[in-house]
Short mmCIF file of C-alpha atoms and ligand atoms in Angstrom, two decimals:
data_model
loop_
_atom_site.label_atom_id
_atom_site.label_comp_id
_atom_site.label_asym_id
_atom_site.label_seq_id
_atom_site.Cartn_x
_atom_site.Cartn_y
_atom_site.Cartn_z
CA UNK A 1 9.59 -17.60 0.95
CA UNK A 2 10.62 -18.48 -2.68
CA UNK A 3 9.55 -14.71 -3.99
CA UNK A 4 10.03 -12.37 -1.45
CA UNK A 5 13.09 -11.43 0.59
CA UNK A 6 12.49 -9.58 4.11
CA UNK A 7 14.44 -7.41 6.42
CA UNK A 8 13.92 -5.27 9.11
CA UNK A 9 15.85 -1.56 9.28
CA UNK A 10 14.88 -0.71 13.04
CA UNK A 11 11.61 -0.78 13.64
CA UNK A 12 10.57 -0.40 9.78
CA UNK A 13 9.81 -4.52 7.90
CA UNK A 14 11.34 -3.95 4.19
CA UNK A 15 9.37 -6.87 1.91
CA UNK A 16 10.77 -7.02 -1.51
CA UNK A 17 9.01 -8.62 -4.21
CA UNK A 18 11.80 -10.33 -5.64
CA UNK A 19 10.63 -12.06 -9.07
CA UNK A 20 12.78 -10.19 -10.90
CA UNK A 21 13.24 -12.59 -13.89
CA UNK A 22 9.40 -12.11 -14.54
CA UNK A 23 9.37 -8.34 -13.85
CA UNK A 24 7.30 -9.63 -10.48
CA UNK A 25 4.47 -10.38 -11.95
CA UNK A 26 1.88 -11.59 -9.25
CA UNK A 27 1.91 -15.28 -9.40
CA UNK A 28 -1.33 -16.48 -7.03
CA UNK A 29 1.82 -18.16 -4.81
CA UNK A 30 3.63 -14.75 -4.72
CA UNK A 31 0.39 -12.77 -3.36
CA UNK A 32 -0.17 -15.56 -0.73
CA UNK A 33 3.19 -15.04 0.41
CA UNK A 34 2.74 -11.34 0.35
CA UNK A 35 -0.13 -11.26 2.30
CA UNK A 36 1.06 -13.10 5.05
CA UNK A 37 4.38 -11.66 5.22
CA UNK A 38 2.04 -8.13 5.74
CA UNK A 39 -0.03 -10.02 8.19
CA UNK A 40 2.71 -10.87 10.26
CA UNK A 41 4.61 -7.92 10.32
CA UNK A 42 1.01 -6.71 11.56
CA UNK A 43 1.35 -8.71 14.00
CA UNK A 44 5.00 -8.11 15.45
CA UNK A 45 4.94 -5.45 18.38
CA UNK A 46 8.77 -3.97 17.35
CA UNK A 47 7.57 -3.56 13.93
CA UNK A 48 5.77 0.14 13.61
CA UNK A 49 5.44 0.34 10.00
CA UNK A 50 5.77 -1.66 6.48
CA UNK A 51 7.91 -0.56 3.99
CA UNK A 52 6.65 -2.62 0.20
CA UNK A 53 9.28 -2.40 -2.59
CA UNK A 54 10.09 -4.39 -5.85
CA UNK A 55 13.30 -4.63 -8.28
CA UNK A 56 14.76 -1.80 -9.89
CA UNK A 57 13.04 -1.95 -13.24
CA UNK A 58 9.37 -3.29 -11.75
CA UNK A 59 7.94 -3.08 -8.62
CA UNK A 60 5.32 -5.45 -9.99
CA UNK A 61 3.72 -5.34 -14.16
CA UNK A 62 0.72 -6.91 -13.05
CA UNK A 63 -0.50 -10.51 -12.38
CA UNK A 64 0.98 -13.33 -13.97
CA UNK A 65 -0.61 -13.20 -17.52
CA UNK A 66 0.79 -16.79 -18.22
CA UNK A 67 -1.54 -18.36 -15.14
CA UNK A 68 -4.40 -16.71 -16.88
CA UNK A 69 -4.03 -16.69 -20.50
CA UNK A 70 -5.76 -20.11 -21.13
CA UNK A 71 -8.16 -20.23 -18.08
CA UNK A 72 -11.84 -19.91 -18.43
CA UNK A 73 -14.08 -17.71 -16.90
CA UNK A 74 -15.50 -20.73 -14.77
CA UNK A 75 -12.26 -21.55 -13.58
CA UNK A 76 -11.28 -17.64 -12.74
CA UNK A 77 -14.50 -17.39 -10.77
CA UNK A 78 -13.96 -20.60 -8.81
CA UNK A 79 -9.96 -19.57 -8.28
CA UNK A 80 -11.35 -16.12 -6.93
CA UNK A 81 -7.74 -15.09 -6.98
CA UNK A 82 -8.01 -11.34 -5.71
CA UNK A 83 -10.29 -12.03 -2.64
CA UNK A 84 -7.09 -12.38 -0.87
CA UNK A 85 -6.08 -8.73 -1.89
CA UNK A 86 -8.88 -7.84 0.58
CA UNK A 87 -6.80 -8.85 3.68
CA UNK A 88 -4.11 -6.24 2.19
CA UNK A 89 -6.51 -3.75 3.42
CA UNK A 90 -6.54 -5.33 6.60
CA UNK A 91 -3.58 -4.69 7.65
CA UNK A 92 -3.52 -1.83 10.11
CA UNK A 93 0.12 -0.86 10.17
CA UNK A 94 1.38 2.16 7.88
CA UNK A 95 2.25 0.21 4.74
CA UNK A 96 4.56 2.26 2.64
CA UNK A 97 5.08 1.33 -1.07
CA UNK A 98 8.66 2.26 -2.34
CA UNK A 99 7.72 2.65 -6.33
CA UNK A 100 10.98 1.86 -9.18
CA UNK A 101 10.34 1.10 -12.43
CA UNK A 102 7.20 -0.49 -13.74
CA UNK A 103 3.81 -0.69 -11.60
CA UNK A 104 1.26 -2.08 -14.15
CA UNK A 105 -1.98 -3.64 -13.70
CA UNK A 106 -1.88 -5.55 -10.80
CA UNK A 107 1.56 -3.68 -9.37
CA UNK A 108 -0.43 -0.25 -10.13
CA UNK A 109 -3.01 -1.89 -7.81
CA UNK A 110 -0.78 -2.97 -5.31
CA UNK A 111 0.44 0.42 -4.59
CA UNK A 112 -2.65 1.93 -4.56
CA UNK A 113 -3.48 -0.63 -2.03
CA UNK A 114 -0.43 0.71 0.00
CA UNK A 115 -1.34 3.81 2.21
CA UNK A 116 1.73 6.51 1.05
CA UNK A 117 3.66 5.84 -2.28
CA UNK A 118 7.48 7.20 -2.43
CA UNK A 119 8.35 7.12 -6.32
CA UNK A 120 11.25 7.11 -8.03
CA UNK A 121 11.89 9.12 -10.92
CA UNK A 122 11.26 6.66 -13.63
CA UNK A 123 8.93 5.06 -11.91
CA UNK A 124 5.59 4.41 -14.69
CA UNK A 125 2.41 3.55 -13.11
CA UNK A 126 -0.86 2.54 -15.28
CA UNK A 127 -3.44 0.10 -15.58
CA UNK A 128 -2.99 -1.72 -18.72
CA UNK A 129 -5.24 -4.40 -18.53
CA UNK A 130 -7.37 -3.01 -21.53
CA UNK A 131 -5.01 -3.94 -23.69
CA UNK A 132 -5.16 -7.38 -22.93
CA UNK A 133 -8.95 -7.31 -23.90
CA UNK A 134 -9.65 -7.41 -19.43
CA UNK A 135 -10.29 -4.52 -16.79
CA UNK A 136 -8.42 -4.48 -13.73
CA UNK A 137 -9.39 -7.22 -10.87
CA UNK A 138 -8.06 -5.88 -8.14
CA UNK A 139 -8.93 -2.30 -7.47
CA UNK A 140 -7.61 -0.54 -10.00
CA UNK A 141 -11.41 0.52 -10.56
CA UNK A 142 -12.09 1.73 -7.38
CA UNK A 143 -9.06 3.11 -6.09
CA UNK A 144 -8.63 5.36 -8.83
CA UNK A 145 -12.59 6.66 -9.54
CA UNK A 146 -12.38 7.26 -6.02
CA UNK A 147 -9.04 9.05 -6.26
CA UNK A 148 -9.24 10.66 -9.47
CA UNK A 149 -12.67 10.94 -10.01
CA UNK A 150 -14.66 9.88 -13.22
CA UNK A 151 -13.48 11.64 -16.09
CA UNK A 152 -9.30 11.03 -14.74
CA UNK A 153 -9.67 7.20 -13.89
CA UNK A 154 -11.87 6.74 -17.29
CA UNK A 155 -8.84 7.96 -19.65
CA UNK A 156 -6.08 6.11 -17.62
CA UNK A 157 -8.60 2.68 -17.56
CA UNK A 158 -9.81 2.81 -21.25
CA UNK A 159 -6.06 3.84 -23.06
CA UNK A 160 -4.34 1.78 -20.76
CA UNK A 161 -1.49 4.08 -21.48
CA UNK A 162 1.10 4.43 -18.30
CA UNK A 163 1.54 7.68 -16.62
CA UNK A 164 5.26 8.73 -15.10
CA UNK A 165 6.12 9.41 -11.34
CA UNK A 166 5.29 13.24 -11.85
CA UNK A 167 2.37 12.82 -13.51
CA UNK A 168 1.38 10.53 -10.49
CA UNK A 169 2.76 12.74 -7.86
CA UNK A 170 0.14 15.47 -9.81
CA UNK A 171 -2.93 13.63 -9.52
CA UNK A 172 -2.00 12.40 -6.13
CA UNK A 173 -1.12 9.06 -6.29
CA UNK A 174 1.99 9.35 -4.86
CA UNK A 175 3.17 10.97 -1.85
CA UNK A 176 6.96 12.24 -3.25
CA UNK A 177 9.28 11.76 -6.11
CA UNK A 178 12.51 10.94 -5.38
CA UNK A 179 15.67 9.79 -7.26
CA UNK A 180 14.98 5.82 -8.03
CA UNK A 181 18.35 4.97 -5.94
CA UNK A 182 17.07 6.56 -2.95
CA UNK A 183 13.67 5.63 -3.04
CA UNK A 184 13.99 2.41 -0.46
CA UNK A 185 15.21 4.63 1.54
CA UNK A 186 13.02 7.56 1.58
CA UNK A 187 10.31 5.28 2.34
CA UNK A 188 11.95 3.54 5.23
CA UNK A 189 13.32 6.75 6.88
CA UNK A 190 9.12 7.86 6.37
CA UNK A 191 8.67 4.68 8.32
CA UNK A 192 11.18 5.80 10.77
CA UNK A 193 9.22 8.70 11.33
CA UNK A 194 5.88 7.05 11.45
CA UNK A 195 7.35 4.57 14.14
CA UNK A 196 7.82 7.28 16.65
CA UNK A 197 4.02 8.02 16.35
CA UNK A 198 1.84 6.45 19.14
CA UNK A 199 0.71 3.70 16.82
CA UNK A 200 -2.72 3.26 18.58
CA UNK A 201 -3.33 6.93 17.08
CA UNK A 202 -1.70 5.86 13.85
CA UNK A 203 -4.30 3.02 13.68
CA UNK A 204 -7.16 4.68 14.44
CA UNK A 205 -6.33 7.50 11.74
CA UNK A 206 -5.78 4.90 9.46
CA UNK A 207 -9.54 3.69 10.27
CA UNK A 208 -11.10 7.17 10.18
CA UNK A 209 -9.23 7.95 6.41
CA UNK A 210 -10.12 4.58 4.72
CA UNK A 211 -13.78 4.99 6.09
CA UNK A 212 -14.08 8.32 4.91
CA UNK A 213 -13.32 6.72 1.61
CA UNK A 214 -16.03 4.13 2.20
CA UNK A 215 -19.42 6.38 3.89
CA UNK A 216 -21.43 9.34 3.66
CA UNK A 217 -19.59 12.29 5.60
CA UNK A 218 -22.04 12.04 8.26
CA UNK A 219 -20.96 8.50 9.29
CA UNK A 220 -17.28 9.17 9.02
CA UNK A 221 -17.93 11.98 10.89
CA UNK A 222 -19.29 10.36 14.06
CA UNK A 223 -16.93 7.47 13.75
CA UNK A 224 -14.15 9.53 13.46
CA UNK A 225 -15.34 11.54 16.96
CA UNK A 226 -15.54 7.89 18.57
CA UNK A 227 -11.85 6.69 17.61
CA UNK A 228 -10.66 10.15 18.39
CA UNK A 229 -12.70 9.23 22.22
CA UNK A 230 -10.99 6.13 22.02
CA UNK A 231 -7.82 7.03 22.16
CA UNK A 232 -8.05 8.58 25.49
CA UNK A 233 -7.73 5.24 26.77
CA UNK A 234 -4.44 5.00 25.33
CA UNK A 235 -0.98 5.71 27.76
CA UNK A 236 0.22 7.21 24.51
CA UNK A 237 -2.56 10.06 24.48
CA UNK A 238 -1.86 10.63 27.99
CA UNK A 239 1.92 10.80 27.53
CA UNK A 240 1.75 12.67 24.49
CA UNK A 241 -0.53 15.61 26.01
CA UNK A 242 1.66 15.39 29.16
CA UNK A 243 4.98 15.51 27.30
CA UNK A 244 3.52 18.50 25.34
CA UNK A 245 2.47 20.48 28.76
CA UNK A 246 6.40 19.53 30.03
CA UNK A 247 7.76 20.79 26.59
CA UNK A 248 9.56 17.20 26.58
CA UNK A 249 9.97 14.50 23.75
CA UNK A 250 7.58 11.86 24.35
CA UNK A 251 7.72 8.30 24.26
CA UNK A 252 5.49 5.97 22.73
CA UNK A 253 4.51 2.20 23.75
CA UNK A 254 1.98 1.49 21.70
CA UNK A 255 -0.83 0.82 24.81
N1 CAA B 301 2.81 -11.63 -16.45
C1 CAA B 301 3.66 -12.61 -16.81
N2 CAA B 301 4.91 -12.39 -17.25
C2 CAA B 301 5.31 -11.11 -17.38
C3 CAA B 301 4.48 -10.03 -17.04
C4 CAA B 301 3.16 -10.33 -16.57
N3 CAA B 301 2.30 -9.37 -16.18
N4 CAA B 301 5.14 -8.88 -17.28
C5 CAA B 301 6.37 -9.23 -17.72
N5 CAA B 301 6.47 -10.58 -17.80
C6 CAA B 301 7.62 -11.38 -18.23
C7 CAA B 301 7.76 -11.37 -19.74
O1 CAA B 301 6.93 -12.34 -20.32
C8 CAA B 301 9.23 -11.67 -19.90
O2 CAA B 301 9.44 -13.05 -19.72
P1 CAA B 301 10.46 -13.84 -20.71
O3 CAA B 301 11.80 -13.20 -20.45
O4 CAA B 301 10.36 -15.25 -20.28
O5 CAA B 301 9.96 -13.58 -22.09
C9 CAA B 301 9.86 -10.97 -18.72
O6 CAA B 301 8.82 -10.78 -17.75
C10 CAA B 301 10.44 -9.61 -19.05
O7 CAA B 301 9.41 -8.83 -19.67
P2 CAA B 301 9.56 -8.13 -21.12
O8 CAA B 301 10.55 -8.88 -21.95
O9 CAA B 301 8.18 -7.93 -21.67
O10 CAA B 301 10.20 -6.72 -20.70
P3 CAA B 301 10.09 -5.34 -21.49
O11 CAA B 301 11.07 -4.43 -20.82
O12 CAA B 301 10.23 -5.56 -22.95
O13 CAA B 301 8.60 -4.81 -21.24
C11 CAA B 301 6.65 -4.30 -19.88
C12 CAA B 301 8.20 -4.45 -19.94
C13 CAA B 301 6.21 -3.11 -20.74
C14 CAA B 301 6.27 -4.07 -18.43
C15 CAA B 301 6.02 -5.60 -20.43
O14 CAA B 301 6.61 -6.72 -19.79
C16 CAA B 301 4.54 -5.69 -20.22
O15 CAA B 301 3.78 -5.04 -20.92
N6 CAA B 301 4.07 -6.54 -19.24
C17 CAA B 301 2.67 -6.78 -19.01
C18 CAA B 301 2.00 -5.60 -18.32
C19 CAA B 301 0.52 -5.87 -18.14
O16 CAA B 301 -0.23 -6.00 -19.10
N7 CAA B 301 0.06 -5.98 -16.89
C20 CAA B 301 -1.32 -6.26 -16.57
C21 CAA B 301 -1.51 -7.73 -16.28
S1 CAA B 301 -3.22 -8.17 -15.98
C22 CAA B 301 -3.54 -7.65 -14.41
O17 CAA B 301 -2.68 -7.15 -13.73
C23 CAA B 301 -4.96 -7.83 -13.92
C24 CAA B 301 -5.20 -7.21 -12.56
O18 CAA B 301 -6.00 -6.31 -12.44
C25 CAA B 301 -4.55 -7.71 -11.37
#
């Protein structure tokens, strides 16, 4: 892993982008390693949920402008580099993005590709890619129409100007403000929470919210009533009703 460094606080992965030197701009190595450091803690049983965090003054300022500047339009379509941003949205684990300092372009994306955002105070998020004569690449588009609507995303895409944590935490792109030396840890004690959830139920919420992004209400209707069937197959649905009915804490195994 030459750009990340990983640790696990209980049952909550921390993955820090750790590119400091470059403000962690997105190199196409750096996202490969990101997404299958994701993938993996996807795939580990102990861990319940992902907590995503950069360097004090960037969490990421975009991709790497360098591995673009001289590259043709030919060449960008044959590198395809943000295809692999879709598997980001594979994951099915909470991801948690823990937000300091600058999230530009690509590292506005990034968190926006996260499921909760915990900011810190100085924390400026915007999608500057205007300014470099581009749009954004990898979701910035979508995320935020979708989020903001038209006439919100339109003013943040065409000035390109950034937009602090409170201004965020006002339009809903992020979850809470926090101090910026407490905001690794106000995500990862969110993930603490999360990881005493019956994570079957967590995924299948998960499902349900990004598809109601995705269909017309009537389909996310009906395939939120199926997942919510589902889940009756789960020991944690049974456990959780029981524990209710026995006014006990309940434990969760994630079956
Ligand atoms: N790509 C490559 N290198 C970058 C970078 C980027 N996105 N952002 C910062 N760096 C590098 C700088 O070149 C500089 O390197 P050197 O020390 O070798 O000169 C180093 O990181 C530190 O940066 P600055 O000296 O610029 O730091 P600053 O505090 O003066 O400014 C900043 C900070 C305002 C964030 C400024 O670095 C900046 O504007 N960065 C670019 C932001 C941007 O335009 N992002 C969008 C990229 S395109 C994109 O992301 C497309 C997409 O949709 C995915």
């Amino acid at each position: 892993m030459a750009y990340l460094s990983i640790h696990d606080d209980g049952p909550v992965r921390v993955i820090r982008i750790a590119r400091d030197e470059r403000l962690n701009a997105l190199n196409l190595e750096l996202v490969d390693e990101l997404v299958a450091a994701l993938e993996a803690a996807d795939a580990e049983e102990q861990v319940r949920a992902i907590v995503l965090t950069g360097g004090d003054k960037a969490f990421a300022a975009g991709a790497d402008i360098a591995e673009m500047a001289e590259a043709s339009a030919v060449e960008m379509k044959l590198r395809d580099q943000f295809r692999v941003w879709d598997r980001i949205r594979g994951v099915h684990k909470p991801v948690i993005a823990a937000v300091r300092g600058f999230a530009l372009g690509g590292g506005c994306e990034l968190a926006l590709a996260c499921d909760l955002v915990i900011a810190g105070e100085r924390a400026k998020f915007g999608q500057p890619e205007v300014k470099l004569g581009l749009m954004p690449g990898a979701g910035g588009t979508q995320w935020l129409a979708r989020r903001l609507g038209k006439a919100r995303a339109l003013e943040l895409l065409w000035l390109g100007e950034p937009i602090s944590a409170q201004e965020a935490l006002a339009l809903g792109l992020v979850n809470r403000v926090v101090p910026d030396d407490a905001c690794v840890q106000a995500a990862v004690d969110l993930g603490k929470r999360l990881a005493e959830m019956p994570p079957v139920a967590l995924r299948c919420i998960k499902e349900a919210v990004y598809q109601a992004m995705d269909t017309a209400l009537a389909d996310g209707l009906e395939a939120e009533r199926n997942l919510f069937y589902l889940l009756f197959a789960t020991e944690d649905a049974r456990e959780g009703m029981r524990a209710f009915m026995e006014r006990r804490k309940p434990t969760f195994r994630g079956r």
